[in-house]
Coordinates of C-alpha atoms in Angstrom, one line a residue:
X640 CA -57.1 6.6 -43.4
X641 CA -55.3 8.2 -40.7
X642 CA -56.5 12.1 -40.9
X643 CA -53.5 13.4 -38.7
X644 CA -50.5 15.0 -41.0
X645 CA -47.2 13.5 -40.1
X646 CA -45.2 16.2 -37.9
X647 CA -43.1 19.2 -39.8
X648 CA -39.7 18.4 -40.9
X649 CA -37.4 21.4 -41.0
X650 CA -34.1 22.1 -42.9
X651 CA -31.0 24.5 -41.6
X652 CA -27.7 24.4 -43.3
X653 CA -24.5 24.4 -41.4
X654 CA -20.6 23.1 -41.4
X655 CA -21.2 22.2 -44.7
X656 CA -24.2 19.7 -43.2
X657 CA -28.1 19.4 -44.0
X658 CA -29.6 19.2 -40.0
X659 CA -33.4 17.8 -39.7
X660 CA -35.5 18.9 -37.3
X661 CA -39.1 17.6 -36.5
X662 CA -41.8 19.4 -35.4
X663 CA -43.1 17.2 -32.9
X664 CA -45.8 18.4 -29.9
X665 CA -43.1 18.2 -27.4
X666 CA -40.2 19.8 -28.7
X667 CA -40.0 23.4 -27.6
X668 CA -36.7 25.4 -26.6
X669 CA -33.4 25.1 -29.0
X670 CA -33.8 22.1 -30.9
X671 CA -31.9 19.3 -31.8
X672 CA -31.5 17.9 -35.0
X673 CA -33.2 14.8 -35.7
X674 CA -30.8 13.4 -38.8
X675 CA -27.8 14.8 -40.6
X676 CA -27.1 14.5 -43.9
X677 CA -23.9 15.0 -45.6
X678 CA -24.2 16.4 -49.3
X679 CA -22.2 14.7 -51.9
X680 CA -18.5 16.2 -51.9
X681 CA -18.1 20.0 -53.7
X682 CA -21.6 20.4 -53.6
X683 CA -22.8 24.0 -52.3
X684 CA -26.6 23.5 -51.0
X685 CA -28.7 26.1 -51.8
X686 CA -32.1 24.6 -50.4
X687 CA -32.9 21.0 -49.0
X688 CA -36.0 19.1 -47.8
X689 CA -36.2 16.4 -46.0
X690 CA -38.9 13.1 -45.9
X691 CA -41.0 12.4 -43.1
X692 CA -38.9 9.4 -42.1
X693 CA -36.0 11.2 -42.3
X694 CA -34.5 8.2 -44.5
X695 CA -33.9 10.7 -48.1
X696 CA -32.8 14.0 -48.3
X697 CA -33.7 16.5 -51.5
X698 CA -31.4 19.5 -52.0
X699 CA -30.7 22.0 -54.7
X700 CA -27.2 23.6 -56.0
X701 CA -26.8 26.4 -58.2
X702 CA -26.5 24.0 -60.8
X703 CA -28.5 20.6 -60.0
X704 CA -31.1 18.5 -57.8
X705 CA -29.8 15.8 -55.9
X706 CA -31.4 12.9 -53.8
X707 CA -29.1 11.2 -50.8
X708 CA -30.2 8.6 -48.7
X709 CA -29.7 9.1 -44.8
X710 CA -26.5 7.2 -45.1
X711 CA -25.3 9.6 -48.2
X712 CA -25.8 7.3 -50.8
X713 CA -26.9 8.6 -54.1
X714 CA -30.6 8.0 -54.8
X715 CA -30.7 9.8 -58.3
X716 CA -29.4 13.5 -59.5
X717 CA -30.3 15.8 -62.3
X718 CA -28.3 18.5 -63.6
X719 CA -29.7 21.6 -65.0
X720 CA -28.3 22.0 -68.5
X721 CA -26.3 24.0 -69.6
X722 CA -24.2 24.4 -66.4
X723 CA -24.4 28.5 -65.5
X724 CA -21.3 29.9 -64.2
X725 CA -23.3 32.6 -62.8
X726 CA -22.3 32.4 -59.4
X727 CA -25.1 35.0 -57.8
X728 CA -29.0 36.2 -58.5
X729 CA -30.5 32.7 -58.5
X730 CA -31.9 30.0 -56.3
X731 CA -33.0 27.2 -57.2
X732 CA -35.6 25.7 -54.8
X733 CA -37.3 22.0 -54.0
X734 CA -40.1 20.7 -52.2
X735 CA -41.0 17.3 -51.2
X736 CA -45.0 16.3 -51.4
X737 CA -46.6 15.3 -48.2
X738 CA -46.5 11.8 -49.7
X739 CA -42.9 11.8 -50.8
X740 CA -43.6 10.9 -53.5
X741 CA -42.8 14.0 -56.1
X742 CA -40.1 16.7 -55.7
X743 CA -40.7 20.2 -57.1
X744 CA -37.6 21.7 -58.5
X745 CA -38.0 25.8 -59.7
X746 CA -35.4 26.4 -62.0
X747 CA -34.3 30.6 -62.6
X748 CA -33.2 29.8 -65.7
X749 CA -33.3 32.7 -66.8
X750 CA -30.8 34.3 -64.4
X751 CA -28.6 31.6 -64.7
X752 CA -28.8 32.7 -68.3
X753 CA -29.6 29.1 -69.5
X754 CA -32.9 30.2 -71.1
X755 CA -34.9 33.5 -71.7
X756 CA -37.3 32.0 -68.6
X757 CA -37.6 30.1 -65.9
X758 CA -39.1 26.0 -65.2
X759 CA -40.9 24.6 -62.9
X760 CA -40.5 20.5 -63.0
X761 CA -42.0 17.9 -61.1
X762 CA -39.6 14.4 -60.4
X763 CA -40.5 11.6 -59.7
X764 CA -39.0 11.3 -56.1
X765 CA -37.6 7.5 -56.2
X766 CA -36.3 7.5 -60.2
X767 CA -35.7 11.0 -60.3
X768 CA -37.6 10.7 -63.7
X769 CA -39.3 13.6 -64.7
X770 CA -43.0 14.2 -64.5
X771 CA -44.1 17.4 -65.8
X772 CA -42.4 20.2 -66.6
X773 CA -43.6 23.8 -66.9
X774 CA -42.2 26.8 -68.8
X775 CA -42.8 29.8 -67.2
X776 CA -42.9 33.5 -68.7
X777 CA -41.0 34.4 -65.2
X778 CA -37.7 36.0 -64.8
X779 CA -36.8 35.3 -61.3
X780 CA -34.5 35.3 -58.3
X781 CA -35.5 32.5 -56.2
X782 CA -39.0 31.0 -55.5
X783 CA -40.9 29.7 -52.3
X784 CA -42.7 26.8 -51.8
X785 CA -45.5 26.4 -50.1
X786 CA -46.8 23.1 -49.7
X787 CA -51.1 22.3 -49.1
X788 CA -51.2 20.7 -45.9
X789 CA -54.5 19.1 -47.0
X790 CA -55.2 18.1 -50.5
X791 CA -51.2 18.0 -51.3
X792 CA -50.8 20.7 -54.1
X793 CA -48.2 22.8 -54.4
X794 CA -47.9 26.7 -54.1
X795 CA -44.9 28.7 -55.7
X796 CA -43.4 32.2 -55.0
X797 CA -41.8 33.8 -57.5
X798 CA -39.7 37.3 -56.9
X799 CA -38.8 39.0 -59.7
X800 CA -37.4 41.6 -57.8
X801 CA -38.3 45.5 -58.6
X802 CA -40.8 43.5 -61.1
X803 CA -42.8 41.8 -58.7
X804 CA -44.1 38.7 -58.1
X805 CA -45.7 35.6 -59.4
X806 CA -47.3 33.0 -57.7
X807 CA -48.4 29.2 -59.2
X808 CA -49.7 26.1 -58.1
X809 CA -49.4 22.6 -58.8
X810 CA -50.8 19.6 -58.8
X811 CA -50.7 16.0 -59.6
X812 CA -53.4 13.9 -60.3
X813 CA -54.2 9.8 -59.2
X814 CA -52.9 9.6 -63.0
X815 CA -50.1 11.0 -62.9
X816 CA -50.9 14.1 -64.9
X817 CA -49.9 17.7 -63.7
X818 CA -52.1 20.8 -63.9
X819 CA -51.0 24.1 -63.0
X820 CA -52.5 27.3 -62.4
X821 CA -50.7 31.1 -62.4
X822 CA -52.6 33.6 -60.4
X823 CA -53.5 36.7 -61.9
X824 CA -51.5 38.7 -60.2
X825 CA -47.9 40.4 -60.4
X826 CA -48.1 42.7 -56.9
X827 CA -48.6 40.4 -54.1
X828 CA -45.8 37.7 -52.4
X829 CA -47.2 34.5 -51.1
X830 CA -46.2 34.3 -47.5
X831 CA -47.8 31.4 -45.9
X832 CA -50.8 28.6 -46.3
X833 CA -53.0 28.0 -43.1
X834 CA -53.0 25.3 -41.3
X835 CA -56.4 23.9 -41.9
X836 CA -55.6 24.9 -46.0
X837 CA -58.6 27.0 -46.4
X838 CA -57.0 30.3 -47.0
X839 CA -53.5 31.4 -47.6
X840 CA -51.4 34.7 -46.8
X841 CA -50.5 37.4 -49.1
X842 CA -48.2 41.1 -48.5
X843 CA -49.0 43.6 -51.7
X844 CA -45.1 43.7 -53.3
X845 CA -45.3 47.4 -52.6
X846 CA -45.6 46.6 -48.5
X847 CA -48.5 48.7 -48.5
X848 CA -51.0 45.6 -47.2
X849 CA -51.7 42.3 -46.1
X850 CA -54.4 39.8 -47.4
X851 CA -55.9 36.9 -46.9
X852 CA -57.4 34.7 -49.9
X853 CA -60.0 31.3 -50.4
X854 CA -58.0 28.4 -51.4
X855 CA -57.6 26.9 -54.3
X856 CA -59.3 30.2 -56.4
X857 CA -57.1 32.9 -54.6
X858 CA -60.7 34.8 -54.2
X859 CA -59.7 37.8 -51.6
X860 CA -61.3 37.2 -48.5
X861 CA -60.2 40.8 -46.9
X862 CA -57.2 43.3 -47.0
X863 CA -55.8 45.3 -43.8
X864 CA -53.6 48.5 -44.7
X865 CA -50.9 49.8 -42.6
X866 CA -53.3 52.3 -41.0
X867 CA -55.4 49.4 -39.9
X868 CA -52.6 48.7 -37.5
X869 CA -52.5 52.1 -36.2
X870 CA -49.5 53.3 -37.9
X871 CA -48.7 55.8 -40.8
X872 CA -48.6 54.1 -44.1
X873 CA -46.2 57.3 -44.8
X874 CA -43.9 56.2 -42.5
X875 CA -44.8 52.2 -42.4
X876 CA -44.8 49.2 -44.3
X877 CA -45.4 45.5 -44.3
X878 CA -42.6 43.4 -44.1
X879 CA -42.7 40.3 -46.4
X880 CA -42.8 38.2 -43.6
X881 CA -45.3 36.4 -41.0
X882 CA -47.7 33.4 -41.4
X883 CA -50.4 31.9 -39.5
X884 CA -49.8 30.9 -35.7
X885 CA -52.8 28.7 -35.5
X886 CA -55.8 28.5 -37.8
X887 CA -57.7 30.9 -36.6
X888 CA -54.7 33.5 -36.3
X889 CA -52.0 35.3 -38.1
X890 CA -48.8 37.1 -37.1
X891 CA -47.9 40.4 -39.9
X892 CA -44.8 42.3 -39.2
X893 CA -44.4 46.2 -39.7
X894 CA -41.4 48.1 -40.2
X895 CA -40.0 51.2 -40.2
X896 CA -37.1 53.7 -39.8
X897 CA -37.4 55.9 -36.6
X898 CA -36.3 59.4 -36.6
X899 CA -32.8 58.6 -36.1
X900 CA -32.8 56.5 -38.8
X901 CA -32.5 53.7 -37.0
X902 CA -34.6 50.4 -38.3
X903 CA -37.5 48.7 -36.0
X904 CA -40.3 46.2 -36.3
X905 CA -43.2 44.9 -34.3
X906 CA -45.0 41.2 -35.1
X907 CA -49.0 42.0 -34.8
X908 CA -51.5 39.5 -34.7
X909 CA -54.6 39.7 -37.3
X910 CA -57.8 37.6 -36.1
X911 CA -58.9 35.5 -39.5
X912 CA -62.1 34.6 -38.5
X913 CA -63.0 38.1 -38.7
X914 CA -61.1 39.7 -40.6
X915 CA -59.8 42.2 -37.8
X916 CA -56.5 43.4 -37.1
X917 CA -55.3 42.5 -33.3
X918 CA -52.6 43.8 -30.7
X919 CA -48.9 43.2 -31.0
X920 CA -46.8 39.6 -29.7
X921 CA -43.5 39.6 -28.3
X922 CA -41.2 37.9 -29.9
X923 CA -37.3 37.7 -29.9
X924 CA -36.1 38.0 -32.6
X925 CA -33.2 40.0 -34.2
X926 CA -34.5 40.6 -37.4
X927 CA -38.0 40.7 -39.1
X928 CA -37.6 37.8 -41.6
X929 CA -36.7 35.4 -38.3
X930 CA -39.6 34.7 -37.0
X931 CA -41.5 32.0 -38.5
X932 CA -45.1 30.4 -37.5
X933 CA -45.7 26.9 -37.1
X934 CA -49.4 27.0 -37.4
X935 CA -50.1 25.2 -33.9
X936 CA -49.7 28.1 -31.7
X937 CA -45.3 28.0 -31.9
X938 CA -42.8 29.8 -33.5
X939 CA -39.4 29.4 -34.7
X940 CA -36.1 32.1 -34.4
X941 CA -32.2 31.6 -34.4
X942 CA -30.6 30.3 -31.5
X943 CA -27.5 29.3 -30.6
X944 CA -24.7 27.4 -32.9
X945 CA -27.5 28.0 -35.6
X946 CA -30.1 25.7 -34.4
X947 CA -33.5 26.9 -34.2
X948 CA -35.7 27.9 -31.4
X949 CA -39.2 27.3 -30.8
X950 CA -41.5 29.2 -28.7
X951 CA -44.8 29.5 -28.1
X952 CA -47.0 32.3 -26.0
X953 CA -47.6 29.8 -23.2
X954 CA -44.2 28.7 -23.6
X955 CA -41.8 31.7 -24.8

């Protein structure tokens, strides 16, 4: 059995196309897409995921989920019923399992006015058949999927606006049966999973601290408040961004306002082995949410023409 996971594939949406970029070890600087997918005519893509072999794409619109081949041929599609005419405030999301066998779809049906609460649905990636459906107790605007790098389980972070956030975890067993866990917080936003899979990172919904949790039970390993990084908690907050730069190092983002009411942000390192904050790291970014750590010592920022730029401390 090959223990090395396949390279990450990330997507960007530009000019009505879905651009797929492969995060192999040699790709740095401004990246060029390894594959480009054309959605169905009339589809406005909200979120997308591309299989590791670059032969299929799955994407959500406001009213459904679609799977196409690289040539643009339809594989399957599933409409969200009833159709919603609400244009804003709800963003359906999707993710592919590491083995490419299942598609996980978050449906913010409450904000779309389809139902009183949301759904999390697992589809067979080849046929589109529904393998599992979890009726949620959330009224979310959107949800971020995080696929575990080792066991293939899927985390979902649902943002409910001023009401907080809900974090869930789903698994599909060898027998095809799905199991779902809801973590007992409504005040923590999931930011990232460690590349080794042993822990994950959350930020307080009120932005007062960052915490690191054990996978999969969620036990808090350590918490760092704003003042741990040398800032005044009355004037500084933690952004809901950052992630794992490596297995041993995480990046957090702190922000605030200057005396001239200009917004500022800075990235700081955390040693997750010892639970201690480190110094700042210089990142060329125009906003606090632009940097995306990849877990291998490198990170992405936005580049010219909508293409991502990959940098590392050794090659920045």
